[in-house]
Amino acid sequence: MIDILNLTKDFGDFRAVNDVSFSVERGQVLGFLGPNGAGKSTSMKMITGYLRPTSGTALIDGVDICQEPLRAQQCMGYLPEGAPAWPDMTPRQFLDFVTRIRGLDKAAARHAAGRAIEMTELHGVLDQPIDTLSKGFRRRVGLAQAIVHDPDILIMDEPTDGLDPNQKHQVRAAISEMARTKAIIISTHILEEVDAICTRAMIIDRGRVIVEGTPSALAARSAYHGAVVLTATSARADDLAAQLETLTQVRIEREDRGAEAIFRILRDDKSDETAAALFARVQACLEQMSAAIIGLALEAGRLDDVFRDLTRGAGAEASQ
Amino acid sequence: MMRQVALVTQREFNSYFATPLAFVFIFVFLLATGLSTFYLGGYFEAGQADLTSFFLFHPWLYLFFLPAISMRLWAEERRNGSIELLLTLPVPLSAVVLGKYVAALSFSALALALTFPIWLTVNYLGNPDNGVILAGYLGSLMLAGGYLAIGSCVSACTRNQVIAFVVSVVVCFLFTISGAPLVIEVFRGWAPAALVDTLAGFSFLTHFRAITGGVIDMRDLVFFVSLIGIFLTATAIIVDMKRGDS
């Protein structure tokens, strides 16, 4: 549904987006991850036809956004960064305007707006000017605007930014609900969101795609992927540490947290043991000391670590 | 396309009335036209049943009032980010430019229409030539159209409304006085006659006075209409070029 072909954007000498290509099919939610200034928003602005690419293009359901922007924009919903709206309008007027300018007649517009209001739960604030609304409601108004014409393709720049946990949950549920019938791209810097709603994730940094895959495949790139995490009472922590020393071909990290101590047992670089085998070996090793153990688990890997590892260079550079 | 222009116009026009600003503006405008007609223009002293002294000050009033309307046209969209929304809706840019402009023009036409008591007054006091008065209103509307088109173009260049206002006033001022004797005299000594004529030809004042005089010459109308066309086209080009700057 969405095909991005060698998208590139220069601002003067600065290359904000560098030869990005990917496609998103119906039923997929692609998460765009990256530090601030990585080129996420710029890419989305090009995909939705706001900015013109320096080279490359995007095909929206087969329609080239650069050649026929109006036709491509017709089947696309877009939530720009910060969910801009006209502050003096009420959500009702705003949705009515957006729907009607997209070509729906009055009755169809009312019906469509009603559905969008339902999904974003805006009933309570329909007749208050948008600039008097809280950040969460404003974001939902923006979301309603993006989905009001029931587009096949949905592009959302940080859809849950500034929402409280309940609202985040609501918005994510709404996105997951819509995902079955649409092709969706969201950008975010909240990593838990990727786990929660994305079927695929892409980390971009300095305009380039660094890594792409399912959220769990990305998490597996973490150094902690397949590590055994052992939580123990701190009273017996030293005994446990001594016992763990007997294991071979592992690296052990210890972290003391009040009444608990946490050990992370990682396979060392030379080891080709599976995570499950390591887990069994750790279990066997600690058989005698089970009283001291609070928890024993296999770490799936954390997206945070992967993200930080891959994009750390950019942060260091920017802070200079 | 026309439907979308109408929707953009409607949205923009309503936004003027979302705050008390519109009412304040209209009130002050009416006050200023009244004062300028009766005190500066010496309406009663002239003892004539016409509205010459009323229209006389329009170019100068518009010079400050209309940039106040046009300054927000694009600068505000850019400032609050809604320009990104507007330009990613499936609407041609020309429809947006035109729709916004028509909204601003309708608003100033409304303010102008509300000066009707002065027309009633002059009809009560004497027997004016209402054809000339109608021509006066048409000329005034054309003049407003010219100022607003310039203002729209300037507003597209910046996200700062104060800058948009000040620059619009200056540009409009240049267009207004370019035919005044003061300016013409400066050039007459050395510049070729063609240049002097061209310069004088761009004067809002000359064309405005020609229309309000009661003689509607096609050339004066063509002047205003094509000037509006040029500045609106320029607006569209600037908005398109400045998409990337927030």
XYZ file of C-alpha atoms in Angstrom:
566
model
C 0.000 0.000 0.000
C 2.845 2.372 0.823
C 6.034 2.087 -1.188
C 8.879 4.384 -0.308
C 11.482 4.527 -3.038
C 14.945 5.968 -2.318
C 13.518 8.940 -0.482
C 16.127 11.668 0.033
C 15.832 15.211 1.355
C 18.521 17.853 1.583
C 18.188 21.119 3.463
C 21.068 23.085 1.997
C 24.187 21.053 2.761
C 22.438 18.985 5.373
C 21.032 15.640 4.292
C 18.039 15.085 6.549
C 16.836 11.877 4.930
C 19.239 9.674 3.033
C 18.025 7.116 0.529
C 15.257 5.537 2.593
C 13.261 2.725 0.974
C 10.634 0.412 2.437
C 7.062 -0.656 1.963
C 4.116 -1.189 4.263
C 1.226 -3.501 3.435
C -2.354 -3.540 4.617
C -2.534 -4.945 8.116
C 0.918 -3.728 9.072
C 1.876 -1.047 11.551
C 5.356 0.257 10.944
C 7.044 2.006 13.860
C 9.524 4.676 12.959
C 12.066 4.973 15.730
C 14.920 7.337 16.089
C 16.410 10.099 18.208
C 15.145 13.644 17.762
C 16.320 15.080 14.471
C 16.894 11.653 12.920
C 14.641 12.445 9.960
C 11.419 10.761 11.090
C 9.199 13.802 10.715
C 10.887 14.914 7.509
C 10.237 11.493 5.986
C 6.595 11.641 7.001
C 6.244 15.145 5.596
C 7.498 13.878 2.254
C 5.290 10.802 2.284
C 2.219 12.958 2.893
C 3.153 15.471 0.220
C 3.936 18.432 2.472
C 7.605 18.547 1.522
C 8.960 17.721 -1.888
C 11.756 15.124 -1.829
C 15.145 16.082 -3.239
C 15.056 12.719 -4.956
C 13.064 9.516 -4.724
C 9.346 9.364 -4.119
C 6.545 7.587 -2.307
C 3.777 5.562 -3.921
C 0.525 5.745 -2.015
C -1.619 2.830 -3.107
C 0.272 3.006 -6.389
C -0.167 6.772 -6.824
C 3.022 8.843 -6.914
C 2.791 11.553 -4.255
C 5.022 13.850 -6.303
C 3.088 13.434 -9.554
C -0.493 13.367 -8.307
C -0.455 14.666 -4.759
C -4.181 15.344 -4.516
C -5.165 11.842 -5.549
C -2.632 10.305 -3.175
C -3.698 12.548 -0.301
C -7.316 11.596 -0.812
C -6.765 8.055 0.481
C -4.393 9.042 3.261
C -4.883 10.370 6.770
C -2.108 12.367 8.393
C -1.514 13.469 11.946
C 1.324 16.008 11.770
C 3.785 16.435 14.620
C 2.174 18.265 17.526
C -1.349 17.642 16.170
C -1.887 21.162 14.815
C -5.415 22.495 14.447
C -7.094 25.870 14.254
C -7.315 26.943 17.884
C -10.458 29.038 17.542
C -12.558 26.225 16.076
C -14.427 23.646 18.102
C -13.709 19.966 17.407
C -17.113 19.693 15.766
C -16.433 22.565 13.348
C -12.914 21.342 12.745
C -13.957 17.823 11.832
C -16.796 19.127 9.709
C -14.379 21.338 7.766
C -11.799 18.594 7.219
C -14.427 16.096 6.145
C -16.245 18.378 3.780
C -13.109 19.698 2.140
C -12.231 16.096 1.433
C -15.347 16.022 -0.678
C -18.015 14.435 1.506
C -21.444 16.025 1.432
C -23.120 17.337 4.556
C -24.877 14.148 5.620
C -21.913 11.884 4.892
C -19.651 14.352 6.695
C -21.796 14.208 9.801
C -21.824 10.444 9.738
C -18.052 10.217 9.253
C -17.386 12.761 11.988
C -19.664 10.831 14.325
C -17.651 7.671 13.786
C -14.318 9.454 14.353
C -15.691 11.106 17.493
C -16.783 7.694 18.721
C -13.338 6.187 18.193
C -11.458 9.034 19.849
C -14.048 9.649 22.579
C -14.410 13.362 22.039
C -18.086 13.609 23.014
C -17.475 15.746 26.079
C -15.576 18.540 24.377
C -17.227 18.843 20.977
C -18.268 22.446 21.404
C -15.295 23.881 23.226
C -12.706 25.856 21.261
C -9.695 23.644 20.599
C -7.257 26.016 22.318
C -9.091 25.543 25.608
C -8.645 21.754 25.480
C -6.017 19.767 27.325
C -3.070 18.362 25.433
C -4.578 14.906 25.450
C -7.839 16.059 23.933
C -6.045 18.142 21.338
C -4.075 15.092 20.296
C -7.280 13.114 19.999
C -8.842 15.865 17.897
C -5.844 15.552 15.573
C -6.268 11.817 15.495
C -9.970 12.148 14.729
C -9.093 14.472 11.870
C -6.684 11.904 10.446
C -9.148 9.021 10.492
C -12.358 10.881 9.782
C -12.574 9.814 6.115
C -11.648 6.235 6.961
C -8.437 6.272 4.889
C -6.653 3.109 3.806
C -3.356 4.662 4.759
C -2.598 6.400 7.997
C 0.556 8.365 8.805
C 0.899 9.552 12.382
C 3.753 11.558 13.820
C 4.010 10.761 17.543
C 0.334 9.965 18.076
C 0.616 9.393 21.826
C 3.005 12.205 22.718
C 1.728 14.121 25.740
C -1.022 11.696 26.681
C -1.486 10.231 30.134
C -1.194 6.448 30.510
C -4.926 5.830 30.167
C -5.169 7.929 27.052
C -2.082 6.264 25.623
C -3.699 2.926 26.143
C -6.870 4.134 24.452
C -5.067 5.542 21.434
C -2.980 2.400 21.066
C -6.064 0.263 21.255
C -7.673 2.410 18.570
C -4.601 2.075 16.344
C -4.432 -1.682 16.806
C -8.115 -1.882 16.030
C -7.661 0.015 12.772
C -4.490 -1.828 11.859
C -6.368 -4.836 10.555
C -7.719 -2.974 7.566
C -5.148 -0.251 7.003
C -1.489 0.340 6.340
C -0.155 2.491 9.150
C 3.120 4.293 9.823
C 3.678 5.838 13.233
C 6.739 7.592 14.550
C 7.575 7.466 18.192
C 10.394 7.637 20.639
C 8.496 5.651 23.214
C 9.878 2.148 22.857
C 7.163 0.331 24.770
C 4.780 1.585 22.131
C 6.609 -0.356 19.478
C 6.107 -3.544 21.431
C 2.497 -2.669 22.044
C 1.284 -1.897 18.542
C 3.878 -2.234 15.802
C 4.197 -5.273 13.616
C 7.469 -3.929 12.294
C 9.959 -1.410 13.534
C 12.631 0.639 11.873
C 15.335 2.565 13.631
C 16.581 5.554 11.709
C 19.458 7.787 12.633
C 20.954 10.729 10.788
C 18.601 10.177 7.906
C 19.445 6.523 7.329
C 17.654 3.314 8.180
C 20.002 1.488 10.517
C 17.987 -1.563 11.299
C 14.607 -2.976 10.489
C 12.576 -5.960 11.665
C 9.839 -7.152 13.982
C 10.027 -5.638 17.456
C 11.158 -8.954 18.935
C 13.852 -9.407 16.272
C 15.138 -5.942 17.106
C 15.082 -6.669 20.817
C 17.075 -9.834 20.131
C 19.951 -7.653 19.014
C 20.287 -6.488 22.602
C 23.381 -7.631 24.468
C 21.057 -8.935 27.157
C 19.060 -11.093 24.788
C 19.164 -14.640 26.167
C 20.710 -13.615 29.472
C 19.496 -15.306 32.621
C 18.288 -12.842 35.216
C 18.436 -13.970 38.785
C 16.869 -12.034 41.636
C 17.905 -12.987 45.152
C 17.636 -11.718 48.715
C 20.638 -9.565 49.449
C 21.346 -11.437 52.712
C 22.438 -14.487 50.714
C 23.712 -12.588 47.671
C 27.388 -13.149 48.416
C 26.920 -16.901 48.776
C 25.072 -16.973 45.489
C 27.788 -14.951 43.809
C 30.354 -17.457 44.988
C 28.249 -20.313 43.665
C 27.791 -18.590 40.300
C 31.573 -18.208 40.006
C 31.738 -21.927 39.356
C 29.928 -21.520 36.021
C 32.166 -21.512 32.970
C 31.904 -19.551 29.742
C 29.725 -16.844 31.239
C 29.935 -13.198 32.208
C 28.119 -12.082 35.338
C 26.840 -8.621 36.176
C 25.641 -7.850 39.653
C 23.387 -5.020 40.735
C 22.344 -4.417 44.362
C 18.926 -2.924 44.893
C 18.058 -2.591 48.574
C 16.798 -5.901 49.871
C 17.395 -7.583 46.538
C 20.382 -8.321 44.395
C 20.083 -8.886 40.687
C 22.518 -11.024 38.737
C 22.612 -11.067 34.956
C 24.320 -14.122 33.593
C 25.372 -13.679 29.994
C 27.006 -16.171 27.683
C 30.466 -14.915 26.820
C 31.465 -14.185 23.242
C 33.001 -17.576 22.529
C 30.017 -19.545 23.776
C 27.598 -21.079 21.248
C 25.291 -22.428 23.894
C 21.560 -21.747 23.469
C 19.802 -19.520 25.959
C 17.691 -22.440 27.145
C 20.788 -24.561 27.812
C 22.335 -21.758 29.816
C 19.119 -21.388 31.762
C 19.141 -25.097 32.623
C 22.803 -24.908 33.625
C 22.166 -21.941 35.946
C 19.191 -23.750 37.471
C 21.262 -26.843 38.141
C 24.081 -24.818 39.621
C 21.787 -23.140 42.120
C 19.785 -26.199 43.116
C 21.079 -26.180 46.657
C 20.329 -22.525 47.259
C 16.735 -22.208 46.018
C 15.624 -20.629 49.325
C 17.545 -17.463 48.519
C 16.135 -17.065 45.052
C 13.213 -14.722 44.446
C 13.097 -14.949 40.694
C 14.809 -16.584 37.789
C 13.987 -15.561 34.235
C 15.223 -15.485 30.709
C 15.709 -11.982 29.316
C 14.145 -11.406 25.886
C 16.248 -8.347 25.278
C 15.251 -4.780 25.566
C 14.574 -2.390 22.711
C 15.950 0.431 24.830
C 19.393 -1.097 24.828
C 19.347 -1.733 21.112
C 18.142 1.769 20.443
C 20.814 3.301 22.648
C 23.586 1.158 21.226
C 22.691 1.965 17.653
C 22.070 5.657 17.993
C 24.539 6.678 20.670
C 26.942 8.122 18.125
C 24.398 10.712 17.084
C 23.755 11.893 20.624
C 27.452 12.365 21.332
C 27.868 14.329 18.146
C 24.871 16.559 18.753
C 26.022 17.481 22.246
C 29.329 18.832 21.085
C -12.436 23.421 -6.794
C -14.997 26.218 -6.275
C -16.548 24.192 -3.504
C -13.210 23.921 -1.752
C -12.533 27.651 -2.219
C -15.906 28.337 -0.625
C -15.134 26.027 2.313
C -11.733 27.628 2.919
C -13.315 31.080 2.700
C -16.068 30.142 5.089
C -13.633 28.719 7.637
C -11.350 31.720 7.430
C -14.188 34.229 7.545
C -15.713 32.611 10.619
C -12.354 32.661 12.346
C -12.391 36.485 12.234
C -15.491 36.396 14.386
C -14.240 33.783 16.812
C -12.692 36.561 18.860
C -13.940 40.085 19.635
C -11.203 41.342 17.311
C -13.543 41.556 14.326
C -16.036 43.703 16.198
C -13.330 45.956 17.575
C -11.884 46.285 14.101
C -15.189 47.186 12.499
C -16.048 49.623 15.255
C -12.727 51.439 15.016
C -12.859 51.442 11.238
C -16.296 53.023 11.225
C -15.184 55.547 13.805
C -12.136 56.448 11.742
C -14.072 56.808 8.505
C -16.613 58.970 10.280
C -14.032 61.221 11.891
C -11.993 61.598 8.743
C -15.050 62.467 6.689
C -16.512 65.020 9.047
C -13.444 66.602 10.605
C -10.545 66.157 8.203
C -12.669 66.153 5.071
C -14.877 69.054 6.086
C -18.003 67.298 4.900
C -20.455 69.938 6.134
C -18.289 72.913 5.260
C -18.071 71.786 1.666
C -21.825 72.043 1.422
C -21.993 69.522 -1.388
C -24.265 66.528 -1.625
C -21.594 63.967 -2.481
C -19.210 61.624 -0.709
C -15.918 63.000 -2.010
C -14.695 63.791 1.458
C -15.684 60.280 2.577
C -13.741 58.415 -0.100
C -10.832 60.875 0.002
C -9.321 59.255 3.060
C -9.917 55.622 2.228
C -6.426 54.970 0.832
C -4.879 56.263 4.048
C -7.254 54.437 6.362
C -6.842 51.207 4.425
C -3.111 51.596 4.599
C -3.260 50.765 8.302
C -6.476 48.832 8.647
C -6.107 46.267 5.893
C -2.601 45.011 6.712
C -4.083 44.285 10.144
C -6.483 41.874 8.448
C -4.051 40.350 5.990
C -1.108 39.924 8.376
C -2.552 36.797 9.901
C -3.543 35.070 6.666
C -0.416 32.923 6.376
C 1.825 33.982 9.238
C -0.594 32.514 11.754
C -0.996 29.233 9.904
C 2.733 28.837 9.891
C 3.104 29.787 13.530
C 0.576 27.298 14.835
C 1.569 24.560 12.417
C -1.839 24.233 10.806
C -0.245 25.058 7.460
C 1.031 21.504 7.369
C -2.472 20.218 7.865
C -3.911 22.577 5.280
C -1.342 21.670 2.640
C -1.653 17.919 3.132
C -5.397 17.938 2.635
C -6.317 17.031 -0.937
C -6.921 20.656 -1.891
C -5.057 22.541 -4.633
C -2.848 25.296 -3.254
C -4.567 27.810 -5.538
C -7.898 27.040 -3.855
C -6.395 27.714 -0.440
C -4.747 30.975 -1.535
C -7.909 32.183 -3.218
C -10.193 31.048 -0.405
C -8.206 32.866 2.235
C -7.995 35.993 0.120
C -11.721 36.038 -0.565
C -12.355 35.716 3.175
C -10.195 38.750 3.913
C -11.819 40.705 1.090
C -15.316 39.744 2.277
C -14.478 40.939 5.739
C -13.279 44.311 4.508
C -16.307 44.516 2.197
C -18.492 43.965 5.233
C -16.731 46.784 7.088
C -17.157 49.006 4.038
C -20.819 48.088 3.678
C -21.425 49.096 7.269
C -20.572 52.683 6.354
C -24.010 52.865 4.716
C -25.344 55.422 7.241
C -23.198 58.022 5.559
C -24.921 57.240 2.308
C -28.293 57.577 4.001
C -27.172 60.884 5.487
C -26.117 62.385 2.200
C -29.364 61.268 0.580
C -31.330 62.818 3.422
C -29.485 66.117 3.189
C -29.510 66.530 -0.558
C -29.815 64.852 -3.903
C -26.464 63.237 -4.619
C -25.591 61.340 -7.788
C -25.951 57.804 -6.469
C -24.203 56.414 -9.529
C -21.060 58.281 -8.569
C -21.389 57.028 -5.003
C -21.731 53.454 -6.225
C -18.628 53.926 -8.336
C -16.925 55.262 -5.229
C -17.769 52.105 -3.315
C -16.570 49.956 -6.200
C -13.289 51.878 -6.338
C -12.888 51.556 -2.599
C -13.437 47.812 -2.790
C -10.892 47.496 -5.615
C -8.405 49.472 -3.579
C -9.004 47.204 -0.589
C -8.511 44.207 -2.876
C -5.134 45.551 -3.973
C -3.942 46.176 -0.432
C -5.107 42.764 0.754
C -3.403 40.954 -2.127
C -0.126 42.668 -1.234
C -0.746 41.860 2.431
C -1.419 38.203 1.635
C 1.867 37.958 -0.238
C 3.829 39.605 2.578
C 2.137 37.420 5.183
C 3.260 34.327 3.258
C 6.882 35.382 3.722
C 6.991 35.306 7.506
C 5.629 33.591 10.581
C 5.689 36.833 12.505
C 2.477 38.828 12.246
C 4.032 42.088 13.421
C 6.640 41.908 10.670
C 3.906 41.053 8.192
C 1.956 44.112 9.303
C 4.848 46.569 9.137
C 6.177 45.346 5.798
C 2.678 45.341 4.302
C 2.132 48.940 5.389
C 5.411 49.980 3.789
C 4.795 48.159 0.500
C 1.220 49.416 0.308
C 2.445 52.919 1.072
C 4.887 52.754 -1.840
C 2.131 51.623 -4.169
C -0.144 54.353 -2.903
C 2.170 57.313 -3.289
C 3.998 56.267 -6.423
C 1.807 58.643 -8.424
C 1.871 61.537 -5.971
C 3.441 64.797 -7.251
C 6.063 64.532 -4.526
C 7.398 61.286 -5.955
C 6.906 62.126 -9.598
C 8.799 65.398 -9.226
C 11.810 63.571 -7.847
C 12.002 61.416 -10.978
C 10.864 63.865 -13.573
C 14.135 65.753 -13.777
C 16.330 62.872 -14.933
C 14.363 59.685 -15.523
C 12.977 58.907 -18.991
C 9.345 59.883 -19.428
C 8.344 56.252 -19.937
C 9.635 55.289 -16.523
C 7.897 58.215 -14.860
C 4.650 57.254 -16.573
C 5.018 53.609 -15.586
C 5.662 54.618 -12.011
C 2.679 56.902 -11.978
C 0.694 54.129 -13.616
C 1.263 51.890 -10.609
C -0.234 54.374 -8.246
C -3.260 53.133 -6.347
C -4.176 56.737 -5.716
C -4.436 57.644 -9.400
C -6.570 54.651 -10.293
C -8.682 54.947 -7.175
C -9.421 58.629 -7.778
C -10.280 57.876 -11.386
C -12.923 55.352 -10.348
C -14.339 57.326 -7.429
C -14.613 60.319 -9.726
C -17.542 58.430 -11.222
C -15.901 57.411 -14.474
C -15.440 53.679 -14.527
C -12.682 53.127 -17.033
C -11.896 49.516 -17.877
C -8.189 50.303 -17.594
C -8.517 51.174 -13.938
C -10.414 47.972 -13.199
C -7.943 45.928 -15.212
C -5.140 47.532 -13.250
C -6.539 46.435 -9.916
C -7.644 43.005 -11.046
C -4.310 42.159 -12.647
C -2.381 43.534 -9.679
C -4.454 41.302 -7.395
C -3.818 38.359 -9.718
C -0.073 38.955 -9.696
C 0.185 39.200 -5.934
C -1.982 36.140 -5.342
C 0.122 34.135 -7.768
C 3.191 35.349 -5.917
C 1.547 34.288 -2.648
C 1.051 30.759 -3.974
C 4.654 30.568 -5.187
C 6.018 31.793 -1.858
C 3.845 29.440 0.194
C 4.966 26.576 -2.006
C 8.643 27.509 -1.730
C 8.536 27.968 2.013
C 6.893 24.645 2.836
C 9.988 23.414 4.567
C 10.532 26.400 6.865
C 8.395 26.185 9.917
